[in-house]
Tab-separated table of C-alpha atoms in Angstrom:
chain	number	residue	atom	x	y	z
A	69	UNK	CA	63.269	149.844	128.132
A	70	UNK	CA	66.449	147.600	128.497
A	71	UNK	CA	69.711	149.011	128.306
A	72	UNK	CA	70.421	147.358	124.592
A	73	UNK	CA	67.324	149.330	123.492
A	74	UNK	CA	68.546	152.965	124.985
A	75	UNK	CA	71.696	152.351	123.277
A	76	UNK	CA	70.312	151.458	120.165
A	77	UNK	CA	68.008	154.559	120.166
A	78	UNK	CA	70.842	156.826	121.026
A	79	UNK	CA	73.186	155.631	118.055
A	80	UNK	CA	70.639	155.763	115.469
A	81	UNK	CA	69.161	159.190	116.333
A	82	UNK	CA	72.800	160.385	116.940
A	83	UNK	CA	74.148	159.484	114.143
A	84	UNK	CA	71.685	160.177	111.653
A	85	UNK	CA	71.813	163.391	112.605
A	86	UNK	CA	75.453	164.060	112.741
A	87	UNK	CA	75.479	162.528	109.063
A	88	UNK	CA	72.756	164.760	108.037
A	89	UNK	CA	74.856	167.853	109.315
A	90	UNK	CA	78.245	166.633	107.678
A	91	UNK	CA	76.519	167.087	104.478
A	92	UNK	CA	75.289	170.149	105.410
A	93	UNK	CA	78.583	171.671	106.071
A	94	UNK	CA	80.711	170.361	103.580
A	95	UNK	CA	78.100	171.821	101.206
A	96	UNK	CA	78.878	175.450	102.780
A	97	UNK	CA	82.697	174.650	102.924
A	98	UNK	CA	82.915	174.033	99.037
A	99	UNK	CA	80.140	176.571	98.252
A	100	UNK	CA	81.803	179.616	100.364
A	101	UNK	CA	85.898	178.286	101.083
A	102	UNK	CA	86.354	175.974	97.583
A	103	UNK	CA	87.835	172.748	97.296
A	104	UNK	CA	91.455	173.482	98.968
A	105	UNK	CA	89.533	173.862	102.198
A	106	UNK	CA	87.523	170.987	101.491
A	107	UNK	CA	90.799	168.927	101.045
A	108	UNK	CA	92.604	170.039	104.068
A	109	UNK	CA	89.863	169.577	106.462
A	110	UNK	CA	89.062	166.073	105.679
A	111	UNK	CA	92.756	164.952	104.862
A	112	UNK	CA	93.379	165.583	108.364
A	113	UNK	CA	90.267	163.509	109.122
A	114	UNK	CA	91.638	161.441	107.113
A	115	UNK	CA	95.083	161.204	108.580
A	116	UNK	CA	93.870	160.847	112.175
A	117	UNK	CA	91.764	158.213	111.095
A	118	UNK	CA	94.684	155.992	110.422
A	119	UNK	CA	97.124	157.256	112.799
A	120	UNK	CA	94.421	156.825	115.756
A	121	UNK	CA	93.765	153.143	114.322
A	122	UNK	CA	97.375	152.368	114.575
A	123	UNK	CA	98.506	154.112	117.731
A	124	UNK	CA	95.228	152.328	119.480
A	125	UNK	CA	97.807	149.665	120.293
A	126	UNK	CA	94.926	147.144	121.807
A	127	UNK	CA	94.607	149.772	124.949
A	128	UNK	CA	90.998	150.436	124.520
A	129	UNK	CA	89.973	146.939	124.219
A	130	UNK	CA	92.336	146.161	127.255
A	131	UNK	CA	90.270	149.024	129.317
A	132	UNK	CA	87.098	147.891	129.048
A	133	UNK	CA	87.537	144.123	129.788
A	134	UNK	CA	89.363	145.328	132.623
A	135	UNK	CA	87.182	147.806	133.677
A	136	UNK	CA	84.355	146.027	133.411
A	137	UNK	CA	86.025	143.222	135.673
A	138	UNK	CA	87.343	145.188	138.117
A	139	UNK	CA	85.304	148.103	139.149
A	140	UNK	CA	83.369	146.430	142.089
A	141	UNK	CA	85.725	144.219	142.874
A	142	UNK	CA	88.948	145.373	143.254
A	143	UNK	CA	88.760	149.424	142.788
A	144	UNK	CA	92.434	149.840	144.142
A	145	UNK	CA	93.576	147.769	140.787
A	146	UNK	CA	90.862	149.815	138.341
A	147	UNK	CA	92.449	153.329	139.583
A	148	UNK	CA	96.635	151.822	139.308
A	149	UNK	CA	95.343	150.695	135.649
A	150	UNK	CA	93.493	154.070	134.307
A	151	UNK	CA	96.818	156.153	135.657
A	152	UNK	CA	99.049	153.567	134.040
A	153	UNK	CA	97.345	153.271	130.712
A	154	UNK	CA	96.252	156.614	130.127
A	155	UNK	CA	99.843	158.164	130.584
A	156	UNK	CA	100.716	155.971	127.535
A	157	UNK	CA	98.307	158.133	124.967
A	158	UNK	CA	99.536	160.909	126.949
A	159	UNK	CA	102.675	160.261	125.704
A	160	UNK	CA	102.155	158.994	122.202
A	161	UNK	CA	100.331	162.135	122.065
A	162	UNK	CA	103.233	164.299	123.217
A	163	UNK	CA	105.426	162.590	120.537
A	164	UNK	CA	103.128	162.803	117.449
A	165	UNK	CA	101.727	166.520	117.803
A	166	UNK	CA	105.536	167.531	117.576
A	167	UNK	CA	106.469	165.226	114.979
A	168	UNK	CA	102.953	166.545	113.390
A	169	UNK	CA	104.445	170.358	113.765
A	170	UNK	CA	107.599	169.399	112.759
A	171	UNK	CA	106.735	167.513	109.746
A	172	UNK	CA	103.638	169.365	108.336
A	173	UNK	CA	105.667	171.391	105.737
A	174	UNK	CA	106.428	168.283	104.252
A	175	UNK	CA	102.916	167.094	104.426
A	176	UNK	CA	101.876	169.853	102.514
A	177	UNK	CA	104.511	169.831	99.626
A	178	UNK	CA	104.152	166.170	99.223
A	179	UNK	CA	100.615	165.363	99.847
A	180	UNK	CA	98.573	168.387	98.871
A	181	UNK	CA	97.566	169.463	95.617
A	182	UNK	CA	96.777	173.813	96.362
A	183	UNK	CA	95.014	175.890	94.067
A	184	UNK	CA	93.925	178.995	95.928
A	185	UNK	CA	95.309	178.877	99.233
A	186	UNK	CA	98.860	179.797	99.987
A	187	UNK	CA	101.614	177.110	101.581
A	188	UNK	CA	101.898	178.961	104.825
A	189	UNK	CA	98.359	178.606	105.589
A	190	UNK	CA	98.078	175.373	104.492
A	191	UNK	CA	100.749	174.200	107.252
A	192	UNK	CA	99.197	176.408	109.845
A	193	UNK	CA	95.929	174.645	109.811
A	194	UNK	CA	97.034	171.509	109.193
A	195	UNK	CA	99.175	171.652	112.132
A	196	UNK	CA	95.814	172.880	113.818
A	197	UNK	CA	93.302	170.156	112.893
A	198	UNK	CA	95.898	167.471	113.070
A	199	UNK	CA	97.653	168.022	116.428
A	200	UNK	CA	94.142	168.807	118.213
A	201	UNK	CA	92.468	165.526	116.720
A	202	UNK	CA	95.292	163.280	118.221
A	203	UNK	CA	93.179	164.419	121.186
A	204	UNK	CA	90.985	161.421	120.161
A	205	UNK	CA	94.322	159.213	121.401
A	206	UNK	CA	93.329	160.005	125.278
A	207	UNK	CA	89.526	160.685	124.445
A	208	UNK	CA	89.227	156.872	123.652
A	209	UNK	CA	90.722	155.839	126.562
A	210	UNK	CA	88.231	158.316	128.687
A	211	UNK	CA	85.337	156.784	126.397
A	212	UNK	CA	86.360	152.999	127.065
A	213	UNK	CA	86.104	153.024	130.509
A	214	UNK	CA	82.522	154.617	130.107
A	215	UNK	CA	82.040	151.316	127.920
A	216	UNK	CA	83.635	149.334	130.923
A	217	UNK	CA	80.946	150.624	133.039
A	218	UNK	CA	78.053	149.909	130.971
A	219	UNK	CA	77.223	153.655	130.830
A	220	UNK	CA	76.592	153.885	126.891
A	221	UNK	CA	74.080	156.261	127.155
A	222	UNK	CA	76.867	159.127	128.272
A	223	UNK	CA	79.068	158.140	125.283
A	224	UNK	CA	76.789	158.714	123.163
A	225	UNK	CA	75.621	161.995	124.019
A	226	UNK	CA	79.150	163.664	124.270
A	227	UNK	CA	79.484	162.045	120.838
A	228	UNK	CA	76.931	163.376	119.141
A	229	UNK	CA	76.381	166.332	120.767
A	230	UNK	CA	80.006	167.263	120.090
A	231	UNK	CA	79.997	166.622	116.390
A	232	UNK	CA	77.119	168.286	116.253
A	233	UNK	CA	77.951	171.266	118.211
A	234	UNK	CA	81.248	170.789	115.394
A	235	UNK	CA	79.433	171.207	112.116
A	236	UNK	CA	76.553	173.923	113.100
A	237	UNK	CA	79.741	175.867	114.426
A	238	UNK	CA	81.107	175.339	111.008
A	239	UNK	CA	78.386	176.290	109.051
A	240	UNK	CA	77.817	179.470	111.150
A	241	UNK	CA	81.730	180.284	110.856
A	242	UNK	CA	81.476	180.010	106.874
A	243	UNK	CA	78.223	181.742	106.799
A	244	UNK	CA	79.935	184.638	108.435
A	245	UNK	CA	82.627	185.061	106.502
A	246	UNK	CA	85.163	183.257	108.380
A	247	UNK	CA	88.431	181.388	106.378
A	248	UNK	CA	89.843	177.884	106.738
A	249	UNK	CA	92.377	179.238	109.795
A	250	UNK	CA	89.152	180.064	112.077
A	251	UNK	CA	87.600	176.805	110.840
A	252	UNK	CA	90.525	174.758	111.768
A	253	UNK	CA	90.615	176.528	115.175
A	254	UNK	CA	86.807	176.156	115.698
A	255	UNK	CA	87.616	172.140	115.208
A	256	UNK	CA	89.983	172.087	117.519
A	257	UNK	CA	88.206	173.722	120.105
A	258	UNK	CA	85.528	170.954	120.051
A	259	UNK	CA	88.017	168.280	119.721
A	260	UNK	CA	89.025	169.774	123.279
A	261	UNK	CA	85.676	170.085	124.775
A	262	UNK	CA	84.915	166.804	123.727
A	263	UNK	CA	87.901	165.425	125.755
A	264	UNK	CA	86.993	167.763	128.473
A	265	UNK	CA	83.864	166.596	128.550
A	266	UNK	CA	84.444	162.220	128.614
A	267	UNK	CA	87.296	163.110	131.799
A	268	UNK	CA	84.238	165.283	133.704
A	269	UNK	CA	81.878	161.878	133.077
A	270	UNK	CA	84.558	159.550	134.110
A	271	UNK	CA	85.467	161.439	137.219
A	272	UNK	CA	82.040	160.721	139.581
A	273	UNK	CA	82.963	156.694	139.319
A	274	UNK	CA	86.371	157.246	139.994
A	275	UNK	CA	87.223	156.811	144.119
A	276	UNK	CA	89.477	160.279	143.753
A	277	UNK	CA	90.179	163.099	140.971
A	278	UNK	CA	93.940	161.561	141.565
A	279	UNK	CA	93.235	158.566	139.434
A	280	UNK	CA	92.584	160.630	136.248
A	281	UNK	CA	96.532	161.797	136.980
A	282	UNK	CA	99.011	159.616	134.627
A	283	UNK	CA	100.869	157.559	136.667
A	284	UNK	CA	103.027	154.131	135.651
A	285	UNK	CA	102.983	150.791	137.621
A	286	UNK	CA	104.965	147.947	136.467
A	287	UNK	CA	102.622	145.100	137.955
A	288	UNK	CA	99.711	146.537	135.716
A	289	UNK	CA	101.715	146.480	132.864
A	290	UNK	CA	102.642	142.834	133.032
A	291	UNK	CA	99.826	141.756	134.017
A	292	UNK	CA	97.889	143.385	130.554
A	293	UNK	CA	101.249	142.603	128.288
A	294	UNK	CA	99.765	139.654	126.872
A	295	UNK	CA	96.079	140.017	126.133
A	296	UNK	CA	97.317	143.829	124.985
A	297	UNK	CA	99.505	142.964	122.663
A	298	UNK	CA	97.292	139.938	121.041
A	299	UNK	CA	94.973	142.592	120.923
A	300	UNK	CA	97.015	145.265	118.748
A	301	UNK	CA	98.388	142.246	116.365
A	302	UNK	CA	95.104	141.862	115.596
A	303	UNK	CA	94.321	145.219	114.871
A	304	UNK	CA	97.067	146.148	112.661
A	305	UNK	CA	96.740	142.791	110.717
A	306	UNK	CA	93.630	144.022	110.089
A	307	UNK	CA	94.351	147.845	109.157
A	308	UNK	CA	97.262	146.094	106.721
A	309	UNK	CA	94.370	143.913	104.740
A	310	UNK	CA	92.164	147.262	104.397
Protein backbone atom coordinates (compact mmCIF):
# COMPACT_ATOMS: atom_id res chain seq x y z
CA UNK A 1 0.00 0.00 0.00
CA UNK A 2 1.42 3.50 -0.99
CA UNK A 3 2.19 5.93 1.49
CA UNK A 4 -1.06 8.28 0.49
CA UNK A 5 -3.13 5.17 1.31
CA UNK A 6 -1.48 4.48 5.02
CA UNK A 7 -2.11 8.00 5.70
CA UNK A 8 -5.46 8.04 4.61
CA UNK A 9 -6.29 4.89 6.69
CA UNK A 10 -4.68 6.31 9.74
CA UNK A 11 -6.74 9.71 9.68
CA UNK A 12 -9.99 8.20 9.10
CA UNK A 13 -9.76 5.40 11.70
CA UNK A 14 -8.10 7.99 14.06
CA UNK A 15 -10.31 10.35 13.91
CA UNK A 16 -13.46 8.68 13.88
CA UNK A 17 -12.64 7.35 16.85
CA UNK A 18 -11.41 10.28 18.75
CA UNK A 19 -14.84 11.97 17.61
CA UNK A 20 -16.75 9.07 18.81
CA UNK A 21 -15.00 9.42 22.34
CA UNK A 22 -15.46 13.35 22.52
CA UNK A 23 -19.05 12.63 22.58
CA UNK A 24 -18.67 10.16 24.93
CA UNK A 25 -17.08 12.31 27.46
CA UNK A 26 -18.74 15.42 27.19
CA UNK A 27 -21.86 13.30 27.81
CA UNK A 28 -20.27 12.21 31.34
CA UNK A 29 -18.92 15.82 31.94
CA UNK A 30 -22.52 17.41 31.74
CA UNK A 31 -24.22 14.29 33.18
CA UNK A 32 -21.82 14.02 36.45
CA UNK A 33 -19.82 17.89 36.60
CA UNK A 34 -22.91 20.19 34.88
CA UNK A 35 -22.60 22.74 32.42
CA UNK A 36 -19.92 25.17 34.26
CA UNK A 37 -17.46 22.36 33.68
CA UNK A 38 -18.64 21.83 30.34
CA UNK A 39 -17.97 25.60 29.62
CA UNK A 40 -14.59 25.88 31.06
CA UNK A 41 -13.14 22.91 29.48
CA UNK A 42 -13.99 23.70 25.99
CA UNK A 43 -13.58 27.61 26.31
CA UNK A 44 -10.09 26.87 26.85
CA UNK A 45 -10.25 24.65 23.76
CA UNK A 46 -11.65 27.21 22.47
CA UNK A 47 -9.19 29.89 23.36
CA UNK A 48 -6.13 27.86 22.32
CA UNK A 49 -7.71 27.28 19.20
CA UNK A 50 -7.36 30.86 18.22
CA UNK A 51 -4.39 31.84 20.08
CA UNK A 52 -2.40 28.72 18.49
CA UNK A 53 -3.82 29.90 14.94
CA UNK A 54 -2.44 33.29 15.47
CA UNK A 55 0.85 32.70 17.26
CA UNK A 56 1.56 29.93 14.30
CA UNK A 57 3.24 32.92 12.67
CA UNK A 58 3.88 30.82 9.18
CA UNK A 59 6.67 28.65 11.28
CA UNK A 60 5.12 25.35 10.65
CA UNK A 61 4.65 25.80 7.05
CA UNK A 62 8.30 27.25 6.93
CA UNK A 63 9.51 23.77 8.71
CA UNK A 64 8.31 21.46 6.55
CA UNK A 65 9.30 22.98 3.14
CA UNK A 66 12.51 23.30 4.69
CA UNK A 67 12.74 20.17 6.14
CA UNK A 68 11.68 18.39 3.51
CA UNK A 69 14.46 20.19 1.31
CA UNK A 70 17.11 19.91 3.42
CA UNK A 71 17.35 16.75 5.34
CA UNK A 72 19.61 14.76 2.87
CA UNK A 73 21.17 17.39 1.58
CA UNK A 74 22.48 19.71 3.77
CA UNK A 75 21.82 18.22 7.51
CA UNK A 76 24.23 20.91 9.10
CA UNK A 77 21.48 23.67 7.83
CA UNK A 78 18.23 21.28 8.96
CA UNK A 79 19.77 21.04 12.70
CA UNK A 80 20.86 25.36 12.80
CA UNK A 81 17.03 25.73 11.58
CA UNK A 82 15.05 23.29 14.17
CA UNK A 83 17.28 25.06 17.18
CA UNK A 84 16.53 28.45 15.69
CA UNK A 85 12.85 28.06 15.07
CA UNK A 86 11.83 26.07 17.84
CA UNK A 87 13.31 28.54 20.52
CA UNK A 88 10.77 31.02 19.02
CA UNK A 89 7.50 28.89 20.38
CA UNK A 90 9.66 28.38 23.25
CA UNK A 91 9.47 31.76 23.85
CA UNK A 92 6.03 32.82 22.76
CA UNK A 93 5.21 30.11 25.05
CA UNK A 94 7.12 31.55 28.00
CA UNK A 95 5.32 34.91 27.39
CA UNK A 96 1.67 33.74 27.02
CA UNK A 97 1.42 31.05 29.96
CA UNK A 98 2.35 34.12 32.27
CA UNK A 99 0.26 36.56 30.65
CA UNK A 100 -2.39 33.46 30.75
CA UNK A 101 -1.72 33.29 34.81
CA UNK A 102 -1.67 36.72 35.11
CA UNK A 103 -4.72 37.55 33.28
CA UNK A 104 -7.09 34.57 34.01
CA UNK A 105 -9.01 36.42 36.82
CA UNK A 106 -10.07 38.66 34.31
CA UNK A 107 -10.94 35.94 31.94
CA UNK A 108 -13.19 34.60 34.29
CA UNK A 109 -15.12 37.81 35.43
CA UNK A 110 -15.47 38.93 31.92
CA UNK A 111 -15.94 35.91 29.87
CA UNK A 112 -17.61 33.32 32.04
CA UNK A 113 -21.06 33.02 32.93
CA UNK A 114 -20.77 30.53 36.65
CA UNK A 115 -23.57 28.92 38.14
CA UNK A 116 -22.26 26.28 40.50
CA UNK A 117 -18.69 26.55 40.63
CA UNK A 118 -16.91 29.12 42.69
CA UNK A 119 -14.44 32.04 41.03
CA UNK A 120 -11.34 30.64 42.61
CA UNK A 121 -11.70 27.42 40.97
CA UNK A 122 -12.70 28.66 37.94
CA UNK A 123 -9.21 30.61 37.58
CA UNK A 124 -7.31 27.66 38.89
CA UNK A 125 -8.28 25.42 36.09
CA UNK A 126 -8.40 27.72 33.61
CA UNK A 127 -4.96 28.67 34.27
CA UNK A 128 -4.44 24.75 34.10
CA UNK A 129 -5.99 23.79 30.74
CA UNK A 130 -4.91 27.00 29.14
CA UNK A 131 -1.20 27.33 30.02
CA UNK A 132 -0.62 23.41 29.37
CA UNK A 133 -2.43 23.57 25.84
CA UNK A 134 -0.04 26.42 24.63
CA UNK A 135 2.08 23.24 24.71
CA UNK A 136 0.54 22.70 21.22
CA UNK A 137 2.84 26.06 20.25
CA UNK A 138 6.18 23.73 20.34
CA UNK A 139 4.19 20.38 19.69
CA UNK A 140 3.49 21.73 16.09
CA UNK A 141 6.76 22.54 15.43
CA UNK A 142 7.91 18.81 16.69
CA UNK A 143 4.90 17.50 14.42
CA UNK A 144 6.00 19.57 11.20
CA UNK A 145 9.19 18.29 10.87
CA UNK A 146 7.64 14.68 11.12
CA UNK A 147 5.54 16.10 8.04
CA UNK A 148 8.97 17.32 6.52
CA UNK A 149 10.10 13.84 6.61
CA UNK A 150 7.27 12.17 5.08
CA UNK A 151 6.73 10.13 8.29
CA UNK A 152 2.78 10.68 8.58
CA UNK A 153 2.16 7.53 9.89
CA UNK A 154 3.97 8.61 13.46
CA UNK A 155 1.85 11.82 13.55
CA UNK A 156 -0.89 10.24 13.44
CA UNK A 157 -0.57 7.77 16.02
CA UNK A 158 0.70 10.20 18.80
CA UNK A 159 -2.39 12.12 17.68
CA UNK A 160 -4.85 9.90 18.14
CA UNK A 161 -3.59 7.86 20.58
CA UNK A 162 -3.15 10.92 22.78
CA UNK A 163 -6.64 12.26 22.47
CA UNK A 164 -7.73 9.17 23.01
CA UNK A 165 -5.73 8.24 25.93
CA UNK A 166 -7.36 12.17 26.87
CA UNK A 167 -11.06 11.41 26.87
CA UNK A 168 -11.12 7.59 28.30
CA UNK A 169 -8.95 9.30 31.14
CA UNK A 170 -11.75 11.73 31.40
CA UNK A 171 -14.49 9.58 31.47
CA UNK A 172 -12.80 7.30 34.07
CA UNK A 173 -11.90 10.54 36.24
CA UNK A 174 -15.75 11.62 36.20
CA UNK A 175 -16.90 8.15 36.67
CA UNK A 176 -14.93 8.12 39.85
CA UNK A 177 -15.95 10.93 41.34
CA UNK A 178 -13.31 13.25 40.41
CA UNK A 179 -14.13 17.41 39.98
CA UNK A 180 -13.21 19.81 37.19
CA UNK A 181 -9.57 20.64 39.12
CA UNK A 182 -8.44 16.80 38.57
CA UNK A 183 -9.96 16.98 35.08
CA UNK A 184 -8.10 20.02 34.13
CA UNK A 185 -4.90 18.43 35.55
CA UNK A 186 -5.57 15.05 33.82
CA UNK A 187 -5.63 17.36 30.40
CA UNK A 188 -2.70 18.77 31.01
CA UNK A 189 -0.85 15.83 31.70
CA UNK A 190 -1.62 14.48 28.18
CA UNK A 191 -1.06 17.74 26.59
CA UNK A 192 2.57 17.02 28.07
CA UNK A 193 2.95 13.50 27.06
CA UNK A 194 1.84 14.32 23.81
CA UNK A 195 4.75 16.84 23.43
CA UNK A 196 6.96 14.38 25.08
CA UNK A 197 6.11 12.02 22.88
CA UNK A 198 6.52 14.08 19.00
CA UNK A 199 10.39 15.32 20.59
CA UNK A 200 11.17 11.26 21.39
CA UNK A 201 9.98 10.60 17.43
CA UNK A 202 11.88 13.49 16.13
CA UNK A 203 15.04 12.67 17.97
CA UNK A 204 16.26 9.19 15.91
CA UNK A 205 16.45 11.53 12.50
CA UNK A 206 18.12 14.14 14.17
CA UNK A 207 22.32 13.80 13.75
CA UNK A 208 22.54 14.65 17.81
CA UNK A 209 20.00 15.10 20.90
CA UNK A 210 21.79 18.79 20.75
CA UNK A 211 19.66 19.89 17.87
CA UNK A 212 16.35 19.54 19.81
CA UNK A 213 18.22 22.38 22.24
CA UNK A 214 16.84 26.06 21.27
CA UNK A 215 19.43 27.83 19.85
CA UNK A 216 19.27 31.27 17.50
CA UNK A 217 21.26 31.84 14.22
CA UNK A 218 20.89 34.97 12.36
CA UNK A 219 21.69 33.47 8.76
CA UNK A 220 18.60 31.06 9.24
CA UNK A 221 16.52 33.72 10.12
CA UNK A 222 17.10 35.80 7.04
CA UNK A 223 17.21 33.40 4.96
CA UNK A 224 13.26 32.15 6.06
CA UNK A 225 12.17 36.08 6.69
CA UNK A 226 10.49 36.26 3.53
CA UNK A 227 8.63 33.10 2.62
CA UNK A 228 7.77 33.17 6.70
CA UNK A 229 6.28 36.11 6.84
CA UNK A 230 4.17 35.74 3.36
CA UNK A 231 3.24 32.77 5.02
CA UNK A 232 1.70 34.27 8.41
CA UNK A 233 -0.03 37.29 6.26
CA UNK A 234 -1.76 34.76 4.80
CA UNK A 235 -2.82 33.08 7.71
CA UNK A 236 -4.11 35.83 9.71
CA UNK A 237 -5.92 37.34 6.62
CA UNK A 238 -7.53 34.34 6.71
CA UNK A 239 -8.34 33.88 10.60
CA UNK A 240 -9.69 37.82 10.19
CA UNK A 241 -12.38 36.65 7.29
CA UNK A 242 -13.52 33.60 9.65
Amino acid sequence: MSRLGKNIIYNTIGQGLVLILGFISVKYIYSRLGGDTVGIVYFATMANTVLCTILELGICSTTVREVSANYGTDPLYTGQFIRAFSSFYWILYLVFGALIYLFAPFLVEGWLNLNHIDAATAQHALRVLLISSLLALPKSFYSSIIRGLQKMGINNVIDTATIGVQQLGIILIVLKGGNLIYVAYWIAATYLLSLIAFIAACAPFLPSLKTLLPGYSRSVIKRNFHYTSQVTVISLAALAYL
